[in-house]
Amino acid sequence: MAQITLKNVYKRYDNTEKKLFGRKKAENAFAVNNLSFTCKDRSFIGILGPSGCGKSTTLRMIAGLEKITAGDMFIDEVRINDLLPKDRNIGLAFEDYALYPPLTIYDNLAFNLKAKNMPPPEIKKAIDKVAPLLKVDELLPMKPSALSGGQKQRVNIARAIVRQPGLLLLDEPLSHLDGKMRQTLRQEIKRMHREIECTTIIVTHDQIEAMSLADVIIIMKDGELQQMGSPLEVYDKPVNEFVAGFIGEPPMNLIPSVIAKTENGFLFTFKGSDLQVQVPERYNELVSDAMTVTLGVRPMDVLITDKHTSTPAQVAVYENFGDERRVGVRVGGDLLNITTTEDVFYTKGDTIHLDFNSEKTHLFDPKTGLTILK
Ligand code: ADP
Ligand code: MG
């Protein structure tokens, strides 16, 4: 059991490392830039962000595999900056499940325990406890070469938890697996976490994975923390355009708009388009005439109505996915995507009227990208 805290942590890889890995990066760029957060004891944290945003670097620093450039890290009250990896009581499972090919699965699981001089009966007890949690009990006598990708990944995670670490770190553990297998293993990881109650951090670029597994999500971009919150918070109250566009599939529409004042309140207007949509009343205090905003609205929160409260728009794209329909409308240079489960059918050029689900619209400052909602 453990609480982990990062305080103003930075990481800059030095040049030799850069040459070695042939990566192109601005000379002084930080792979991790002033990162601070706390993961409470027994929580399940997801670090989410696009490739290269510093997720693995963060995890490797926590594990002690990568030196930190500046800042402090604590497990509970203990500062761990200078603690060797083996003294941090951490279990690690990375994307590549480097299992030892000549050893059986049992011996792969036992390897680290033997290295710690654990007596064989205790090793057996530890393995017998963990194996059923990840459904690897039947694989114990086999060699890694006989296992499927999903089975190897289970063994990889079992190996990380067999030592009963205080903190479990998982780096994209499902990324090699196909859709169905990912879903099954995801559910099993969730169940395993409930049973062993070990503070767990999973790193992933897959929002579904993060949203379904974690109680708290940390969203990163360019080495910086963008938002930390529950899956619902980051989905419903994104603090900036990046988070808004990153969480949710299909992504939120983010469309430049100019506010126009009329006798009946305000309208969203769009450059290069005739479309005008009523601004929800609850924003009246926040907007003013000629103000530029980025309007954020999820495709399912754009409503096709017959109330004609907006000016007409022409359908540019219509796709039928069976369980939902996607309709696209050109708004100036942008495509406004709409999804609906209603049984509608359109062809290109059809005229429709739109409304926004007032509770579910977001306004961002186009200069800073930050939300202007309170
Ligand atoms: P993520 O896991 O989010 O994809 P990483 O933490 O692996 O991102 O990488 C963050 C940044 O640090 C990237 O720009 C990457 O190119 C750089 N980087 C990662 N590892 C090294 C390394 N060993 N040497 C130099 N640069 C690295
Ligand atoms: Mg990574």
mmCIF file of C-alpha atoms and ligand atoms in Angstrom:
data_model
loop_
_atom_site.group_PDB
_atom_site.id
_atom_site.type_symbol
_atom_site.label_atom_id
_atom_site.label_comp_id
_atom_site.label_asym_id
_atom_site.label_seq_id
_atom_site.Cartn_x
_atom_site.Cartn_y
_atom_site.Cartn_z
ATOM 1 C CA MET A 1 0.000 0.000 0.000
ATOM 2 C CA ALA A 2 1.338 3.371 -0.911
ATOM 3 C CA GLN A 3 0.539 6.948 -1.739
ATOM 4 C CA ILE A 4 2.737 8.473 -4.406
ATOM 5 C CA THR A 5 3.426 12.185 -4.756
ATOM 6 C CA LEU A 6 5.314 14.057 -7.458
ATOM 7 C CA LYS A 7 6.311 17.647 -6.728
ATOM 8 C CA ASN A 8 7.492 19.846 -9.591
ATOM 9 C CA VAL A 9 9.202 17.007 -11.408
ATOM 10 C CA TYR A 10 11.160 17.724 -14.589
ATOM 11 C CA LYS A 11 12.973 15.445 -16.992
ATOM 12 C CA ARG A 12 15.335 16.480 -19.731
ATOM 13 C CA TYR A 13 17.161 13.759 -21.601
ATOM 14 C CA ASP A 14 20.778 14.666 -22.275
ATOM 15 C CA ASN A 15 22.225 14.851 -25.776
ATOM 16 C CA THR A 16 24.114 11.584 -25.718
ATOM 17 C CA GLU A 17 20.881 9.764 -25.053
ATOM 18 C CA LYS A 18 19.224 11.704 -27.852
ATOM 19 C CA LYS A 19 21.901 10.722 -30.359
ATOM 20 C CA LEU A 20 21.758 7.161 -29.189
ATOM 21 C CA PHE A 21 18.054 6.925 -29.845
ATOM 22 C CA GLY A 22 18.158 9.065 -32.995
ATOM 23 C CA ARG A 23 15.351 11.259 -31.732
ATOM 24 C CA LYS A 24 14.868 14.803 -32.928
ATOM 25 C CA LYS A 25 13.898 17.175 -30.147
ATOM 26 C CA ALA A 26 14.516 20.830 -29.396
ATOM 27 C CA GLU A 27 17.754 21.068 -27.438
ATOM 28 C CA ASN A 28 16.214 22.174 -24.175
ATOM 29 C CA ALA A 29 12.813 20.588 -24.357
ATOM 30 C CA PHE A 30 11.610 18.849 -21.230
ATOM 31 C CA ALA A 31 10.154 15.405 -21.743
ATOM 32 C CA VAL A 32 8.356 16.011 -18.446
ATOM 33 C CA ASN A 33 7.710 19.603 -17.462
ATOM 34 C CA ASN A 34 6.875 20.643 -13.898
ATOM 35 C CA LEU A 35 4.681 17.686 -13.098
ATOM 36 C CA SER A 36 2.945 17.572 -9.718
ATOM 37 C CA PHE A 37 0.261 15.163 -8.559
ATOM 38 C CA THR A 38 -0.677 12.802 -5.768
ATOM 39 C CA CYS A 39 -2.079 9.303 -6.196
ATOM 40 C CA LYS A 40 -3.917 8.294 -3.077
ATOM 41 C CA ASP A 41 -3.297 4.949 -1.429
ATOM 42 C CA ARG A 42 -5.113 2.134 -3.279
ATOM 43 C CA SER A 43 -6.322 4.413 -6.058
ATOM 44 C CA PHE A 44 -6.206 3.520 -9.737
ATOM 45 C CA ILE A 45 -4.683 6.320 -11.768
ATOM 46 C CA GLY A 46 -4.598 6.524 -15.547
ATOM 47 C CA ILE A 47 -1.982 8.696 -17.223
ATOM 48 C CA LEU A 48 -3.382 9.503 -20.635
ATOM 49 C CA GLY A 49 -2.004 11.485 -23.527
ATOM 50 C CA PRO A 50 -0.773 11.287 -27.110
ATOM 51 C CA SER A 51 2.386 9.439 -28.030
ATOM 52 C CA GLY A 52 5.524 11.279 -26.914
ATOM 53 C CA CYS A 53 3.837 13.393 -24.221
ATOM 54 C CA GLY A 54 6.010 11.976 -21.421
ATOM 55 C CA LYS A 55 3.855 9.184 -19.962
ATOM 56 C CA SER A 56 6.484 6.442 -20.004
ATOM 57 C CA THR A 57 9.155 8.842 -18.811
ATOM 58 C CA THR A 58 6.965 9.690 -15.811
ATOM 59 C CA LEU A 59 6.424 6.034 -15.002
ATOM 60 C CA ARG A 60 10.089 5.192 -15.403
ATOM 61 C CA MET A 61 11.056 8.027 -13.066
ATOM 62 C CA ILE A 62 8.626 6.737 -10.438
ATOM 63 C CA ALA A 63 10.118 3.272 -10.853
ATOM 64 C CA GLY A 64 13.632 4.682 -10.485
ATOM 65 C CA LEU A 65 14.706 3.530 -13.948
ATOM 66 C CA GLU A 66 15.192 7.095 -15.149
ATOM 67 C CA LYS A 67 16.923 9.881 -13.218
ATOM 68 C CA ILE A 68 14.818 12.966 -12.601
ATOM 69 C CA THR A 69 16.273 16.309 -13.685
ATOM 70 C CA ALA A 70 14.581 18.320 -10.925
ATOM 71 C CA GLY A 71 11.801 17.956 -8.384
ATOM 72 C CA ASP A 72 10.864 15.522 -5.650
ATOM 73 C CA MET A 73 9.049 12.249 -5.438
ATOM 74 C CA PHE A 74 7.588 10.651 -2.350
ATOM 75 C CA ILE A 75 6.088 7.293 -1.536
ATOM 76 C CA ASP A 76 3.971 7.972 1.521
ATOM 77 C CA GLU A 77 6.187 10.372 3.506
ATOM 78 C CA VAL A 78 9.491 9.000 2.197
ATOM 79 C CA ARG A 79 11.417 10.982 -0.400
ATOM 80 C CA ILE A 80 12.438 8.397 -3.001
ATOM 81 C CA ASN A 81 14.582 10.516 -5.348
ATOM 82 C CA ASP A 82 17.733 8.596 -4.441
ATOM 83 C CA LEU A 83 16.198 5.239 -3.614
ATOM 84 C CA LEU A 84 17.302 2.323 -5.822
ATOM 85 C CA PRO A 85 14.523 0.765 -7.930
ATOM 86 C CA LYS A 86 14.660 -2.459 -5.900
ATOM 87 C CA ASP A 87 14.030 -0.526 -2.685
ATOM 88 C CA ARG A 88 10.896 1.231 -3.922
ATOM 89 C CA ASN A 89 8.557 -1.750 -3.522
ATOM 90 C CA ILE A 90 7.186 -1.316 -7.013
ATOM 91 C CA GLY A 91 5.798 -3.860 -9.468
ATOM 92 C CA LEU A 92 6.299 -3.073 -13.141
ATOM 93 C CA ALA A 93 4.677 -4.387 -16.296
ATOM 94 C CA PHE A 94 5.632 -2.834 -19.578
ATOM 95 C CA GLU A 95 4.207 -3.195 -23.044
ATOM 96 C CA ASP A 96 6.941 -5.680 -23.970
ATOM 97 C CA TYR A 97 6.534 -8.696 -21.822
ATOM 98 C CA ALA A 98 10.180 -9.803 -21.822
ATOM 99 C CA LEU A 99 9.596 -13.267 -20.343
ATOM 100 C CA TYR A 100 12.594 -15.600 -20.060
ATOM 101 C CA PRO A 101 12.065 -18.105 -22.920
ATOM 102 C CA PRO A 102 13.872 -21.119 -21.379
ATOM 103 C CA LEU A 103 11.943 -20.889 -18.106
ATOM 104 C CA THR A 104 8.441 -22.163 -17.458
ATOM 105 C CA ILE A 105 5.765 -19.625 -16.583
ATOM 106 C CA TYR A 106 6.040 -20.758 -12.956
ATOM 107 C CA ASP A 107 9.760 -20.047 -12.948
ATOM 108 C CA ASN A 108 9.237 -16.740 -14.713
ATOM 109 C CA LEU A 109 6.878 -15.727 -11.921
ATOM 110 C CA ALA A 110 9.249 -17.094 -9.282
ATOM 111 C CA PHE A 111 12.352 -15.398 -10.687
ATOM 112 C CA ASN A 112 12.330 -12.176 -8.688
ATOM 113 C CA LEU A 113 11.182 -13.922 -5.538
ATOM 114 C CA LYS A 114 14.091 -16.377 -5.769
ATOM 115 C CA ALA A 115 16.441 -13.447 -6.267
ATOM 116 C CA LYS A 116 15.148 -12.084 -2.977
ATOM 117 C CA ASN A 117 15.905 -15.449 -1.304
ATOM 118 C CA MET A 118 12.269 -16.201 -0.566
ATOM 119 C CA PRO A 119 11.946 -19.843 0.558
ATOM 120 C CA PRO A 120 10.343 -22.094 -2.110
ATOM 121 C CA PRO A 121 7.167 -22.876 -0.111
ATOM 122 C CA GLU A 122 6.485 -19.156 0.248
ATOM 123 C CA ILE A 123 7.159 -18.610 -3.423
ATOM 124 C CA LYS A 124 4.599 -21.287 -4.212
ATOM 125 C CA LYS A 125 2.089 -19.650 -1.911
ATOM 126 C CA ALA A 126 2.587 -16.256 -3.564
ATOM 127 C CA ILE A 127 2.215 -17.692 -7.070
ATOM 128 C CA ASP A 128 -0.837 -19.754 -6.126
ATOM 129 C CA LYS A 129 -2.485 -16.600 -4.863
ATOM 130 C CA VAL A 130 -1.780 -14.452 -7.916
ATOM 131 C CA ALA A 131 -2.154 -16.996 -10.739
ATOM 132 C CA PRO A 132 -5.957 -17.390 -10.531
ATOM 133 C CA LEU A 133 -6.427 -13.603 -10.332
ATOM 134 C CA LEU A 134 -5.029 -13.283 -13.840
ATOM 135 C CA LYS A 135 -6.129 -16.719 -15.029
ATOM 136 C CA VAL A 136 -2.611 -17.988 -15.576
ATOM 137 C CA ASP A 137 -2.859 -21.029 -13.264
ATOM 138 C CA GLU A 138 -3.130 -23.459 -16.163
ATOM 139 C CA LEU A 139 -0.179 -21.888 -17.918
ATOM 140 C CA LEU A 140 2.299 -22.416 -15.081
ATOM 141 C CA PRO A 141 4.042 -25.526 -16.518
ATOM 142 C CA MET A 142 4.261 -24.074 -20.040
ATOM 143 C CA LYS A 143 7.073 -22.175 -21.732
ATOM 144 C CA PRO A 144 6.457 -18.605 -22.995
ATOM 145 C CA SER A 145 6.702 -19.706 -26.648
ATOM 146 C CA ALA A 146 3.483 -21.732 -26.236
ATOM 147 C CA LEU A 147 1.487 -18.702 -25.081
ATOM 148 C CA SER A 148 -0.696 -16.281 -27.037
ATOM 149 C CA GLY A 149 -0.126 -12.516 -26.767
ATOM 150 C CA GLY A 150 -2.971 -12.161 -24.300
ATOM 151 C CA GLN A 151 -1.638 -14.973 -22.135
ATOM 152 C CA LYS A 152 1.875 -13.508 -22.136
ATOM 153 C CA GLN A 153 0.442 -10.167 -21.096
ATOM 154 C CA ARG A 154 -1.408 -11.814 -18.185
ATOM 155 C CA VAL A 155 1.823 -13.461 -17.063
ATOM 156 C CA ASN A 156 3.590 -10.131 -17.399
ATOM 157 C CA ILE A 157 1.118 -8.487 -15.021
ATOM 158 C CA ALA A 158 1.056 -11.489 -12.674
ATOM 159 C CA ARG A 159 4.849 -11.267 -12.437
ATOM 160 C CA ALA A 160 4.545 -7.615 -11.438
ATOM 161 C CA ILE A 161 2.108 -8.275 -8.599
ATOM 162 C CA VAL A 162 3.495 -11.560 -7.273
ATOM 163 C CA ARG A 163 5.879 -9.667 -4.990
ATOM 164 C CA GLN A 164 2.944 -7.805 -3.464
ATOM 165 C CA PRO A 165 4.289 -4.368 -4.344
ATOM 166 C CA GLY A 166 2.949 -1.209 -2.713
ATOM 167 C CA LEU A 167 2.670 0.382 -6.123
ATOM 168 C CA LEU A 168 1.888 -1.266 -9.448
ATOM 169 C CA LEU A 169 3.003 0.484 -12.636
ATOM 170 C CA LEU A 170 1.558 -0.619 -15.976
ATOM 171 C CA ASP A 171 2.852 0.912 -19.206
ATOM 172 C CA GLU A 172 0.451 0.303 -22.124
ATOM 173 C CA PRO A 173 -0.033 -3.309 -21.019
ATOM 174 C CA LEU A 174 -2.804 -3.971 -23.510
ATOM 175 C CA SER A 175 -1.452 -2.263 -26.590
ATOM 176 C CA HIS A 176 -0.388 -5.460 -28.381
ATOM 177 C CA LEU A 177 -3.759 -7.105 -27.992
ATOM 178 C CA ASP A 178 -6.729 -7.135 -30.318
ATOM 179 C CA GLY A 179 -10.061 -5.512 -29.455
ATOM 180 C CA LYS A 180 -11.860 -8.366 -27.769
ATOM 181 C CA MET A 181 -8.839 -9.547 -25.807
ATOM 182 C CA ARG A 182 -8.170 -5.975 -24.658
ATOM 183 C CA GLN A 183 -11.664 -5.714 -23.307
ATOM 184 C CA THR A 184 -11.450 -9.023 -21.422
ATOM 185 C CA LEU A 185 -8.076 -8.248 -19.909
ATOM 186 C CA ARG A 186 -9.222 -4.737 -19.046
ATOM 187 C CA GLN A 187 -12.061 -6.158 -16.999
ATOM 188 C CA GLU A 188 -9.682 -8.571 -15.325
ATOM 189 C CA ILE A 189 -7.196 -5.859 -14.426
ATOM 190 C CA LYS A 190 -10.043 -3.923 -12.853
ATOM 191 C CA ARG A 191 -11.132 -6.932 -10.819
ATOM 192 C CA MET A 192 -7.544 -7.712 -9.844
ATOM 193 C CA HIS A 193 -7.107 -4.151 -8.600
ATOM 194 C CA ARG A 194 -10.183 -4.462 -6.414
ATOM 195 C CA GLU A 195 -8.871 -7.688 -4.930
ATOM 196 C CA ILE A 196 -5.273 -6.747 -4.219
ATOM 197 C CA GLU A 197 -6.015 -3.096 -3.379
ATOM 198 C CA CYS A 198 -2.616 -1.992 -4.598
ATOM 199 C CA THR A 199 -2.119 1.620 -5.717
ATOM 200 C CA THR A 200 -1.925 1.303 -9.491
ATOM 201 C CA ILE A 201 -0.840 3.648 -12.261
ATOM 202 C CA ILE A 202 -1.596 2.708 -15.840
ATOM 203 C CA VAL A 203 -0.105 4.619 -18.726
ATOM 204 C CA THR A 204 -2.039 4.589 -21.963
ATOM 205 C CA HIS A 205 -2.794 6.598 -25.088
ATOM 206 C CA ASP A 206 -6.186 4.870 -25.265
ATOM 207 C CA GLN A 207 -8.899 6.936 -23.626
ATOM 208 C CA ILE A 208 -11.310 4.008 -23.370
ATOM 209 C CA GLU A 209 -8.718 2.126 -21.378
ATOM 210 C CA ALA A 210 -8.081 5.056 -19.050
ATOM 211 C CA MET A 211 -11.747 5.970 -18.670
ATOM 212 C CA SER A 212 -12.854 2.419 -17.904
ATOM 213 C CA LEU A 213 -10.043 1.449 -15.534
ATOM 214 C CA ALA A 214 -9.017 4.498 -13.575
ATOM 215 C CA ASP A 215 -10.740 6.402 -10.758
ATOM 216 C CA VAL A 216 -8.602 9.406 -11.563
ATOM 217 C CA ILE A 217 -7.180 10.406 -14.923
ATOM 218 C CA ILE A 218 -4.161 12.592 -15.522
ATOM 219 C CA ILE A 219 -4.101 14.029 -19.029
ATOM 220 C CA MET A 220 -0.707 15.100 -20.336
ATOM 221 C CA LYS A 221 0.467 16.972 -23.400
ATOM 222 C CA ASP A 222 4.046 17.954 -24.277
ATOM 223 C CA GLY A 223 5.295 16.843 -20.874
ATOM 224 C CA GLU A 224 2.776 18.965 -18.989
ATOM 225 C CA LEU A 225 -0.234 18.024 -16.924
ATOM 226 C CA GLN A 226 -3.380 19.394 -18.533
ATOM 227 C CA GLN A 227 -6.063 18.144 -16.176
ATOM 228 C CA MET A 228 -6.461 15.661 -13.360
ATOM 229 C CA GLY A 229 -9.909 14.424 -12.385
ATOM 230 C CA SER A 230 -12.407 11.599 -12.415
ATOM 231 C CA PRO A 231 -13.317 10.194 -15.841
ATOM 232 C CA LEU A 232 -16.611 12.069 -15.648
ATOM 233 C CA GLU A 233 -14.950 15.365 -14.713
ATOM 234 C CA VAL A 234 -12.492 15.331 -17.583
ATOM 235 C CA TYR A 235 -15.282 14.366 -19.967
ATOM 236 C CA ASP A 236 -17.889 16.848 -18.747
ATOM 237 C CA LYS A 237 -15.682 19.714 -17.621
ATOM 238 C CA PRO A 238 -12.588 19.845 -19.792
ATOM 239 C CA VAL A 239 -10.386 22.730 -18.672
ATOM 240 C CA ASN A 240 -9.036 23.441 -22.125
ATOM 241 C CA GLU A 241 -9.491 22.745 -25.818
ATOM 242 C CA PHE A 242 -6.876 20.020 -25.794
ATOM 243 C CA VAL A 243 -8.644 17.922 -23.170
ATOM 244 C CA ALA A 244 -11.989 18.666 -24.816
ATOM 245 C CA GLY A 245 -10.782 17.347 -28.155
ATOM 246 C CA PHE A 246 -8.810 14.431 -26.713
ATOM 247 C CA ILE A 247 -11.482 12.801 -24.553
ATOM 248 C CA GLY A 248 -14.501 11.437 -26.372
ATOM 249 C CA GLU A 249 -15.049 9.540 -29.611
ATOM 250 C CA PRO A 250 -15.994 10.901 -32.074
ATOM 251 C CA PRO A 251 -14.194 13.991 -30.758
ATOM 252 C CA MET A 252 -15.897 17.143 -29.602
ATOM 253 C CA ASN A 253 -16.519 19.748 -32.311
ATOM 254 C CA LEU A 254 -14.329 22.795 -31.654
ATOM 255 C CA ILE A 255 -15.511 25.560 -33.937
ATOM 256 C CA PRO A 256 -14.487 29.229 -34.029
ATOM 257 C CA SER A 257 -17.492 31.465 -33.499
ATOM 258 C CA VAL A 258 -18.279 35.147 -33.184
ATOM 259 C CA ILE A 259 -21.005 36.118 -30.747
ATOM 260 C CA ALA A 260 -23.665 38.503 -32.064
ATOM 261 C CA LYS A 261 -26.086 40.388 -29.826
ATOM 262 C CA THR A 262 -29.707 40.547 -30.912
ATOM 263 C CA GLU A 263 -32.957 41.676 -29.331
ATOM 264 C CA ASN A 264 -33.517 38.140 -28.110
ATOM 265 C CA GLY A 265 -30.154 37.475 -26.507
ATOM 266 C CA PHE A 266 -27.025 36.242 -28.249
ATOM 267 C CA LEU A 267 -26.299 34.152 -31.321
ATOM 268 C CA PHE A 268 -23.374 31.992 -32.309
ATOM 269 C CA THR A 269 -22.328 33.097 -35.776
ATOM 270 C CA PHE A 270 -19.627 31.511 -37.899
ATOM 271 C CA LYS A 271 -17.268 33.095 -40.416
ATOM 272 C CA GLY A 272 -18.042 32.045 -43.969
ATOM 273 C CA SER A 273 -21.368 30.476 -42.985
ATOM 274 C CA ASP A 274 -24.958 31.647 -42.697
ATOM 275 C CA LEU A 275 -25.571 29.384 -39.739
ATOM 276 C CA GLN A 276 -26.706 31.138 -36.592
ATOM 277 C CA VAL A 277 -27.622 29.308 -33.413
ATOM 278 C CA GLN A 278 -29.056 30.749 -30.228
ATOM 279 C CA VAL A 279 -26.517 31.019 -27.390
ATOM 280 C CA PRO A 280 -27.901 29.223 -24.330
ATOM 281 C CA GLU A 281 -29.237 31.747 -21.855
ATOM 282 C CA ARG A 282 -26.972 30.573 -19.084
ATOM 283 C CA TYR A 283 -24.020 32.107 -20.945
ATOM 284 C CA ASN A 284 -25.544 35.591 -21.166
ATOM 285 C CA GLU A 285 -23.308 36.893 -18.387
ATOM 286 C CA LEU A 286 -20.169 35.470 -19.967
ATOM 287 C CA VAL A 287 -20.455 36.618 -23.567
ATOM 288 C CA SER A 288 -20.650 39.988 -25.283
ATOM 289 C CA ASP A 289 -21.291 41.294 -28.777
ATOM 290 C CA ALA A 290 -18.480 40.538 -31.293
ATOM 291 C CA MET A 291 -16.626 38.342 -28.789
ATOM 292 C CA THR A 292 -14.717 35.483 -30.401
ATOM 293 C CA VAL A 293 -14.975 32.088 -28.759
ATOM 294 C CA THR A 294 -14.253 28.486 -29.595
ATOM 295 C CA LEU A 295 -17.508 26.652 -29.316
ATOM 296 C CA GLY A 296 -17.125 23.109 -28.057
ATOM 297 C CA VAL A 297 -19.995 20.713 -28.552
ATOM 298 C CA ARG A 298 -19.951 16.936 -28.713
ATOM 299 C CA PRO A 299 -21.468 15.407 -31.878
ATOM 300 C CA MET A 300 -24.296 13.873 -29.844
ATOM 301 C CA ASP A 301 -25.141 17.244 -28.312
ATOM 302 C CA VAL A 302 -25.852 18.874 -31.653
ATOM 303 C CA LEU A 303 -29.555 18.354 -32.165
ATOM 304 C CA ILE A 304 -31.351 18.240 -35.465
ATOM 305 C CA THR A 305 -34.676 19.952 -34.784
ATOM 306 C CA ASP A 306 -37.770 20.942 -36.640
ATOM 307 C CA LYS A 307 -38.220 23.996 -34.437
ATOM 308 C CA HIS A 308 -36.375 26.252 -36.888
ATOM 309 C CA THR A 309 -34.752 28.308 -34.137
ATOM 310 C CA SER A 310 -31.565 28.363 -36.186
ATOM 311 C CA THR A 311 -30.902 29.307 -39.775
ATOM 312 C CA PRO A 312 -30.916 26.335 -42.131
ATOM 313 C CA ALA A 313 -27.780 24.317 -42.806
ATOM 314 C CA GLN A 314 -26.966 21.905 -45.613
ATOM 315 C CA VAL A 315 -25.943 18.316 -45.031
ATOM 316 C CA ALA A 316 -22.425 17.731 -46.366
ATOM 317 C CA VAL A 317 -21.831 14.206 -45.043
ATOM 318 C CA TYR A 318 -24.205 11.415 -44.093
ATOM 319 C CA GLU A 319 -23.044 8.046 -42.808
ATOM 320 C CA ASN A 320 -25.111 5.237 -41.344
ATOM 321 C CA PHE A 321 -23.296 3.036 -38.807
ATOM 322 C CA GLY A 322 -26.318 0.936 -37.930
ATOM 323 C CA ASP A 323 -26.574 1.902 -34.284
ATOM 324 C CA GLU A 324 -25.986 5.582 -35.003
ATOM 325 C CA ARG A 325 -26.075 8.039 -37.856
ATOM 326 C CA ARG A 326 -23.367 10.644 -38.455
ATOM 327 C CA VAL A 327 -24.287 13.868 -40.173
ATOM 328 C CA GLY A 328 -21.766 16.545 -41.123
ATOM 329 C CA VAL A 329 -22.549 20.182 -41.820
ATOM 330 C CA ARG A 330 -20.033 22.648 -43.250
ATOM 331 C CA VAL A 331 -19.636 25.670 -41.007
ATOM 332 C CA GLY A 332 -17.220 28.025 -42.738
ATOM 333 C CA GLY A 333 -13.965 26.104 -43.013
ATOM 334 C CA ASP A 334 -14.995 23.498 -40.442
ATOM 335 C CA LEU A 335 -17.142 20.422 -40.471
ATOM 336 C CA LEU A 336 -19.630 20.264 -37.622
ATOM 337 C CA ASN A 337 -20.184 16.598 -36.805
ATOM 338 C CA ILE A 338 -23.493 15.397 -35.476
ATOM 339 C CA THR A 339 -24.293 11.906 -34.248
ATOM 340 C CA THR A 340 -27.811 10.745 -33.687
ATOM 341 C CA THR A 341 -29.456 7.461 -32.756
ATOM 342 C CA GLU A 342 -32.691 8.674 -34.378
ATOM 343 C CA ASP A 343 -33.609 6.860 -37.538
ATOM 344 C CA VAL A 344 -32.894 9.739 -39.906
ATOM 345 C CA PHE A 345 -31.815 9.584 -43.509
ATOM 346 C CA TYR A 346 -30.311 12.446 -45.488
ATOM 347 C CA THR A 347 -28.583 12.989 -48.744
ATOM 348 C CA LYS A 348 -25.963 15.609 -49.435
ATOM 349 C CA GLY A 349 -27.482 19.065 -49.797
ATOM 350 C CA ASP A 350 -30.566 18.374 -47.649
ATOM 351 C CA THR A 351 -31.585 21.253 -45.419
ATOM 352 C CA ILE A 352 -31.661 20.760 -41.656
ATOM 353 C CA HIS A 353 -32.016 22.972 -38.589
ATOM 354 C CA LEU A 354 -29.706 22.652 -35.616
ATOM 355 C CA ASP A 355 -29.797 23.345 -31.951
ATOM 356 C CA PHE A 356 -27.233 22.709 -29.215
ATOM 357 C CA ASN A 357 -27.950 20.806 -26.046
ATOM 358 C CA SER A 358 -27.562 23.865 -23.852
ATOM 359 C CA GLU A 359 -26.225 22.023 -20.798
ATOM 360 C CA LYS A 360 -23.532 20.358 -22.858
ATOM 361 C CA THR A 361 -21.870 23.206 -24.714
ATOM 362 C CA HIS A 362 -18.416 24.494 -23.835
ATOM 363 C CA LEU A 363 -16.841 27.852 -24.511
ATOM 364 C CA PHE A 364 -13.096 28.341 -24.796
ATOM 365 C CA ASP A 365 -10.946 31.419 -25.160
ATOM 366 C CA PRO A 366 -9.406 31.023 -28.644
ATOM 367 C CA LYS A 367 -6.222 32.810 -27.544
ATOM 368 C CA THR A 368 -5.401 30.639 -24.521
ATOM 369 C CA GLY A 369 -7.502 27.571 -25.299
ATOM 370 C CA LEU A 370 -8.787 27.689 -21.708
ATOM 371 C CA THR A 371 -12.411 27.281 -20.766
ATOM 372 C CA ILE A 372 -14.277 30.510 -20.052
ATOM 373 C CA LEU A 373 -16.978 28.750 -18.115
ATOM 374 C CA LYS A 374 -16.995 29.012 -14.356
HETATM 375 P P1 ADP B 1 5.077 8.579 -24.183
HETATM 376 O O1 ADP B 1 5.306 7.400 -23.290
HETATM 377 O O2 ADP B 1 4.025 9.511 -23.695
HETATM 378 O O3 ADP B 1 4.842 8.195 -25.602
HETATM 379 P P2 ADP B 1 7.869 9.178 -23.621
HETATM 380 O O4 ADP B 1 7.918 9.399 -22.164
HETATM 381 O O5 ADP B 1 8.367 7.862 -24.121
HETATM 382 O O6 ADP B 1 6.417 9.476 -24.179
HETATM 383 O O7 ADP B 1 8.706 10.314 -24.335
HETATM 384 C C1 ADP B 1 8.597 11.681 -24.010
HETATM 385 C C2 ADP B 1 9.608 12.464 -24.818
HETATM 386 O O8 ADP B 1 10.923 12.119 -24.427
HETATM 387 C C3 ADP B 1 9.534 12.192 -26.308
HETATM 388 O O9 ADP B 1 9.772 13.382 -26.990
HETATM 389 C C4 ADP B 1 10.635 11.198 -26.550
HETATM 390 O O10 ADP B 1 11.131 11.337 -27.844
HETATM 391 C C5 ADP B 1 11.664 11.621 -25.518
HETATM 392 N N1 ADP B 1 12.442 10.456 -25.038
HETATM 393 C C6 ADP B 1 11.942 9.341 -24.463
HETATM 394 N N2 ADP B 1 12.929 8.496 -24.111
HETATM 395 C C7 ADP B 1 14.088 9.088 -24.463
HETATM 396 C C8 ADP B 1 15.475 8.737 -24.358
HETATM 397 N N3 ADP B 1 15.865 7.608 -23.779
HETATM 398 N N4 ADP B 1 16.373 9.625 -24.827
HETATM 399 C C9 ADP B 1 15.999 10.784 -25.390
HETATM 400 N N5 ADP B 1 14.722 11.189 -25.518
HETATM 401 C C10 ADP B 1 13.781 10.364 -25.069
HETATM 402 MG MG MG B 2 5.223 5.343 -23.777
#
